[in-house]
Coordinates of C-alpha atoms and ligand atoms in Angstrom, one line a residue:
M1 CA 129.1 73.5 137.4
I2 CA 129.3 77.3 137.0
Q3 CA 126.2 79.3 138.0
P4 CA 125.1 81.7 135.2
P5 CA 125.0 85.3 136.4
R6 CA 121.6 86.3 137.8
P7 CA 119.9 88.6 135.2
R8 CA 120.0 92.3 136.3
R9 CA 117.1 93.2 134.0
R10 CA 113.9 91.1 134.1
P11 CA 111.4 92.4 131.4
R12 CA 109.3 89.3 132.1
R13 CA 108.0 91.0 135.2
L14 CA 105.7 93.0 133.0
R15 CA 104.4 89.9 131.2
S16 CA 103.5 87.8 134.1
N17 CA 99.7 88.0 133.8
P18 CA 97.0 89.4 131.5
A19 CA 96.3 92.4 133.8
I20 CA 99.8 93.7 133.7
R21 CA 100.2 92.9 130.0
R22 CA 97.1 95.0 129.3
M23 CA 98.3 97.9 131.4
V24 CA 101.6 98.2 129.6
R25 CA 100.3 97.5 126.1
E26 CA 101.5 100.3 123.8
T27 CA 99.3 100.0 120.8
Q28 CA 95.5 99.8 120.7
V29 CA 93.3 99.0 117.7
R30 CA 90.0 100.8 118.0
P31 CA 86.9 100.5 115.9
E32 CA 87.2 104.1 114.9
D33 CA 90.6 103.3 113.3
L34 CA 88.9 101.0 110.7
I35 CA 87.4 101.9 107.4
L36 CA 85.2 99.3 105.6
P37 CA 85.4 99.1 101.8
L38 CA 82.1 98.4 100.1
F39 CA 81.5 97.3 96.5
V40 CA 78.2 98.7 95.2
V41 CA 76.5 97.4 92.1
P42 CA 73.2 98.4 90.3
G43 CA 69.9 96.5 90.9
E44 CA 68.0 95.3 93.9
G45 CA 68.5 92.3 96.1
V46 CA 71.9 91.7 94.5
H47 CA 74.5 89.9 96.7
H48 CA 77.4 88.5 94.7
P49 CA 80.1 87.0 96.9
V50 CA 83.6 87.5 95.7
P51 CA 85.2 84.0 95.6
S52 CA 88.7 85.1 96.5
M53 CA 87.5 87.3 99.3
P54 CA 85.4 85.2 101.7
G55 CA 82.9 87.4 103.6
V56 CA 83.1 90.1 100.9
A57 CA 80.3 90.6 98.3
Q58 CA 79.2 93.0 95.6
C59 CA 75.9 94.4 96.9
S60 CA 73.2 96.5 95.4
I61 CA 72.4 99.7 97.4
D62 CA 69.5 98.1 99.4
L63 CA 71.8 95.3 100.6
T64 CA 74.7 97.7 101.2
L65 CA 72.6 99.6 103.7
P66 CA 72.6 96.9 106.4
L67 CA 76.4 96.6 106.2
A68 CA 76.7 100.4 106.6
R69 CA 74.3 100.3 109.5
R70 CA 76.4 97.6 111.2
A71 CA 79.5 99.7 110.5
L72 CA 77.9 102.7 112.3
E73 CA 76.6 100.5 115.2
L74 CA 80.1 99.1 115.8
G75 CA 81.7 102.5 115.7
L76 CA 83.9 102.1 112.7
G77 CA 85.6 105.2 111.4
G78 CA 83.6 105.0 108.2
V79 CA 83.1 103.3 104.9
I80 CA 84.8 103.7 101.5
L81 CA 82.7 103.1 98.4
F82 CA 83.7 101.5 95.2
G83 CA 81.0 101.6 92.4
I84 CA 80.7 99.0 89.7
P85 CA 78.5 100.6 87.0
A86 CA 75.9 98.9 84.8
A87 CA 77.8 100.0 81.6
K88 CA 81.4 100.8 81.1
D89 CA 82.8 103.1 78.3
P90 CA 86.3 104.5 77.3
L91 CA 85.9 107.6 79.4
G92 CA 84.3 105.9 82.5
S93 CA 81.3 108.3 82.2
D94 CA 79.3 106.8 85.0
A95 CA 82.0 108.1 87.5
C96 CA 81.0 111.7 86.5
D97 CA 77.2 111.1 86.3
D98 CA 75.0 112.5 89.1
Q99 CA 72.9 109.4 88.6
G100 CA 75.9 107.1 88.6
I101 CA 76.1 104.0 90.8
V102 CA 78.4 105.6 93.5
Q103 CA 76.5 108.9 93.5
R104 CA 73.2 107.0 94.2
A105 CA 74.9 104.9 96.9
I106 CA 76.3 108.0 98.6
R107 CA 72.9 109.7 98.6
A108 CA 71.2 106.5 99.9
L109 CA 73.7 106.0 102.7
K110 CA 73.8 109.7 103.8
T111 CA 70.0 109.9 103.8
A112 CA 69.5 106.7 105.8
L113 CA 72.5 107.1 108.1
P114 CA 73.5 110.8 108.2
E115 CA 76.1 110.1 111.0
L116 CA 77.9 107.5 108.9
Y117 CA 81.2 108.9 107.5
V118 CA 81.2 108.1 103.8
I119 CA 84.4 108.2 101.7
S120 CA 84.4 107.6 98.0
D121 CA 87.2 106.1 96.0
L122 CA 87.9 108.4 93.1
C123 CA 89.2 106.6 90.1
F124 CA 88.1 105.4 86.7
C125 CA 89.3 101.8 86.5
E126 CA 85.9 100.4 87.6
Y127 CA 84.1 102.6 85.1
T128 CA 86.2 102.3 81.9
D129 CA 85.8 99.5 79.4
H130 CA 89.6 99.2 79.1
G131 CA 90.0 99.0 82.9
H132 CA 92.7 101.7 83.2
C133 CA 92.6 104.5 85.7
G134 CA 92.0 107.3 83.2
V135 CA 91.5 108.3 79.6
I136 CA 93.6 106.4 77.1
A137 CA 95.7 108.2 74.4
G138 CA 98.3 106.4 72.3
G139 CA 98.1 103.2 74.3
D140 CA 98.7 104.8 77.7
V141 CA 96.7 106.8 80.3
D142 CA 96.7 110.5 79.3
N143 CA 97.5 112.2 82.6
D144 CA 96.2 115.7 82.0
A145 CA 93.1 114.7 80.2
T146 CA 92.3 112.5 83.2
L147 CA 92.8 115.3 85.7
E148 CA 90.0 117.3 84.2
R149 CA 87.7 114.3 84.5
L150 CA 88.8 113.6 88.1
G151 CA 87.7 117.1 89.0
L152 CA 84.2 116.5 87.4
S153 CA 83.9 113.2 89.2
A154 CA 84.9 114.7 92.6
L155 CA 82.3 117.4 92.1
S156 CA 79.6 114.9 91.3
H157 CA 80.4 112.9 94.5
A158 CA 80.4 116.2 96.5
R159 CA 76.9 117.0 95.1
A160 CA 75.7 113.6 96.2
G161 CA 76.8 114.4 99.7
V162 CA 80.1 112.5 100.2
D163 CA 82.1 113.3 103.3
M164 CA 85.6 112.7 101.9
V165 CA 87.1 111.8 98.5
A166 CA 90.0 109.4 98.0
P167 CA 91.8 109.6 94.6
S168 CA 93.5 106.3 93.9
G169 CA 94.7 106.7 90.3
M170 CA 98.3 107.9 90.9
M171 CA 97.9 110.7 88.3
D172 CA 100.4 113.5 88.6
G173 CA 98.6 116.6 89.8
M174 CA 95.5 114.8 90.8
V175 CA 95.2 116.3 94.3
A176 CA 95.6 119.9 93.1
A177 CA 93.1 119.3 90.3
I178 CA 90.5 117.8 92.7
R179 CA 91.1 120.5 95.3
G180 CA 90.7 123.2 92.7
A181 CA 87.5 121.7 91.4
L182 CA 86.0 121.2 94.8
D183 CA 86.9 124.7 95.9
R184 CA 85.6 126.4 92.8
G185 CA 82.5 124.3 93.0
G186 CA 81.6 125.4 96.5
H187 CA 82.9 122.4 98.4
P188 CA 86.0 123.7 100.2
G189 CA 85.2 121.6 103.3
I190 CA 85.5 118.2 101.7
P191 CA 88.9 116.7 102.7
I192 CA 91.1 114.7 100.3
L193 CA 92.6 111.4 101.3
S194 CA 95.3 110.8 98.7
Y195 CA 96.5 107.3 97.8
A196 CA 99.9 109.0 97.7
A197 CA 102.3 106.1 97.7
K198 CA 100.4 103.4 95.8
F199 CA 102.5 100.6 94.3
A200 CA 101.9 98.5 91.2
S201 CA 101.2 95.4 93.3
A202 CA 100.2 91.9 92.6
Y203 CA 98.4 92.0 96.0
Y204 CA 95.5 93.7 94.2
G205 CA 94.5 90.6 92.4
P206 CA 91.3 89.7 94.3
F207 CA 90.1 93.4 94.2
R208 CA 90.2 93.4 90.5
D209 CA 87.7 90.5 90.5
A210 CA 85.6 92.3 93.1
A211 CA 85.6 95.5 91.2
Q212 CA 85.8 94.0 87.7
S213 CA 88.6 96.4 87.0
A214 CA 91.5 94.4 85.6
P215 CA 93.1 96.3 82.7
R216 CA 92.2 94.8 79.3
F217 CA 95.7 95.5 78.0
G218 CA 99.1 96.3 79.6
D219 CA 99.4 97.0 83.3
R220 CA 99.4 100.0 85.7
R221 CA 103.2 100.4 85.9
T222 CA 103.2 103.7 84.0
Y223 CA 101.3 105.3 86.9
Q224 CA 101.5 103.1 90.0
M225 CA 104.9 102.9 91.7
D226 CA 107.7 100.4 91.4
P227 CA 107.6 98.3 94.6
A228 CA 111.4 98.7 94.9
N229 CA 111.2 102.4 95.5
R230 CA 111.3 103.9 98.9
R231 CA 112.7 107.4 98.3
E232 CA 110.3 108.0 95.5
A233 CA 107.4 107.1 97.8
L234 CA 108.5 109.9 100.2
R235 CA 108.6 112.3 97.2
E236 CA 105.1 111.3 96.2
V237 CA 103.8 112.0 99.7
A238 CA 105.5 115.4 99.8
I239 CA 104.1 116.3 96.4
D240 CA 100.5 115.4 97.4
L241 CA 100.8 117.3 100.6
E242 CA 102.0 120.4 98.7
E243 CA 99.0 120.0 96.4
G244 CA 96.7 120.0 99.4
A245 CA 96.1 116.5 100.5
D246 CA 94.6 116.4 104.0
L247 CA 95.5 112.8 104.7
V248 CA 97.9 110.4 102.8
M249 CA 97.9 106.7 102.3
V250 CA 100.4 103.9 101.8
K251 CA 99.2 101.0 99.8
P252 CA 99.5 97.9 100.0
G253 CA 100.1 97.5 103.8
L254 CA 101.9 94.5 105.0
A255 CA 104.8 94.4 102.5
Y256 CA 105.2 98.2 102.9
L257 CA 105.2 98.7 106.7
D258 CA 108.7 100.3 106.4
L259 CA 107.1 103.2 104.5
V260 CA 104.2 103.5 106.9
R261 CA 106.8 104.1 109.6
E262 CA 108.9 106.5 107.5
V263 CA 105.9 108.6 106.4
R264 CA 104.7 108.8 110.0
D265 CA 108.1 110.0 111.1
R266 CA 108.6 112.5 108.4
F267 CA 105.2 114.1 107.8
D268 CA 102.9 115.4 110.5
V269 CA 99.6 114.5 108.9
P270 CA 97.0 111.7 109.4
L271 CA 98.2 108.6 107.7
A272 CA 96.1 105.7 106.3
V273 CA 97.2 102.3 105.2
Y274 CA 95.3 99.9 102.9
N275 CA 95.2 96.3 104.0
V276 CA 94.6 95.2 100.5
S277 CA 92.6 92.4 99.0
G278 CA 95.5 90.0 98.5
E279 CA 96.5 90.4 102.1
Y280 CA 92.9 89.6 103.1
A281 CA 92.7 86.6 100.7
M282 CA 96.0 85.0 102.0
L283 CA 94.8 85.3 105.6
K284 CA 91.4 83.9 104.9
A285 CA 92.8 81.0 102.8
A286 CA 95.2 79.9 105.4
A287 CA 92.6 80.2 108.2
E288 CA 90.0 78.2 106.2
R289 CA 92.6 75.4 105.9
G290 CA 93.2 75.6 109.7
W291 CA 96.8 76.5 109.1
I292 CA 96.6 79.7 111.1
D293 CA 94.2 81.1 113.8
G294 CA 92.4 83.6 111.6
E295 CA 91.1 85.9 114.4
R296 CA 94.5 86.1 116.1
V297 CA 96.4 86.8 112.9
M298 CA 93.9 89.4 111.9
L299 CA 94.2 91.3 115.2
E300 CA 98.0 90.9 115.1
T301 CA 98.1 92.3 111.6
L302 CA 95.9 95.3 112.4
T303 CA 98.0 96.0 115.5
A304 CA 101.1 96.0 113.3
F305 CA 99.6 98.7 111.1
K306 CA 99.0 100.9 114.2
R307 CA 102.4 100.1 115.7
A308 CA 104.0 101.1 112.4
G309 CA 102.3 104.5 112.7
A310 CA 99.1 104.3 110.7
D311 CA 96.1 106.3 112.1
L312 CA 93.5 104.7 109.7
I313 CA 93.3 101.2 108.3
L314 CA 91.2 100.5 105.3
T315 CA 90.4 96.8 105.7
Y316 CA 87.9 94.1 104.6
H317 CA 88.3 92.8 108.2
A318 CA 86.7 96.0 109.6
L319 CA 83.3 94.5 110.7
E320 CA 84.7 91.2 112.1
A321 CA 87.6 93.0 113.8
A322 CA 85.2 95.5 115.5
E323 CA 82.9 92.7 116.6
L324 CA 85.8 90.9 118.1
L325 CA 87.1 94.0 119.9
A326 CA 83.6 94.6 121.3
R327 CA 83.5 91.1 122.6
A328 CA 87.0 91.3 124.1
D329 CA 86.0 94.6 125.7
R330 CA 83.2 92.9 127.7
S331 CA 85.4 90.2 129.2
P332 CA 87.3 91.6 132.2
V333 CA 90.8 90.7 131.1
P334 CA 91.3 89.8 127.4
Ligands
PBG1 C1 91.6 101.4 92.0 C2 91.9 100.7 93.2 C3 92.5 99.5 93.4 C4 92.5 99.2 94.7 C5 91.9 100.3 95.4 N1 91.5 101.2 94.4 C6 93.0 98.5 92.4 C7 94.1 98.8 91.5 O1 94.8 99.8 91.5 O2 94.3 97.9 90.6 C8 93.1 97.9 95.4 C9 92.4 97.5 96.6 C10 92.7 96.1 97.1 O3 93.4 95.4 96.4 O4 92.1 95.8 98.1 N2 92.4 102.4 91.5
ZN2 ZN1 92.1 103.0 89.3

């Protein structure tokens, strides 16, 4: 029998026990990397679980507060608010109203928890009766008419005390319009996190139930990107940065990790990734059936976002992940 050659390289030396594995680990997920999305509805004592997103619920402001407090205690980066108004109309008026649902939520959170970092999603689809991300003209979203209203909405969020705005509607010129409105309105210090490369994705399905924002006609393909396009995503990021975006986002996450890496390598700005509702639903569904280990797959997924180059992760797992990380921290060797 011929002896195989003895390996000259033995990478397994650095995997031989938990202590050495921990020392050479290249990527860490920290609570401050995680942003928790919250769905806020009018009323009091309202807690409507979202069936396709176990652990996620639409909550009234009073029941949103404990979640936000928990986010702060666990050291999350912050929260991002989605408002579902009492009444929807063609313009999505509630989004621009100082007494609107998200404005009231911002005020309540920043009053009760001044240290909590509060981001607002800036779009119209939760507020319009037709469910599209802007004003409709001739059966499609009117880009420039929507820009003006995005400026008004951003200003209203700013007056309510928001820390950062995150426009998600994929309108051309949205970042410049919002930057201009905030600057002219006396809020030059509020940063813009642009959903710069946002794709027309079927992974948003459960979110549209959570936010009651499914379009009544057509789809979002005239404004959100074709999932097939990589070069175009890089152009979208470049445009938003020229317009003044402070941070950019790639969305969805798991099926778009190539773009997370590419944006990280090409642009020297903070990068966010959105671990979207469909990704969350798939993990939870498989875990509920016992087909995967939910906690381990969750941490592996979040680690993948960081490894691909994301700084921030918007994720419905934020609270459970931070709780798990805090527990793992206390045991000497995870
Ligand atoms: C609204 C918005 C959507 C999401 C975030 N902001 C839905 C959409 O574009 O249809 C999706 C988030 C998720 O799926 O978790 N513009
Ligand atoms: Zn929208």
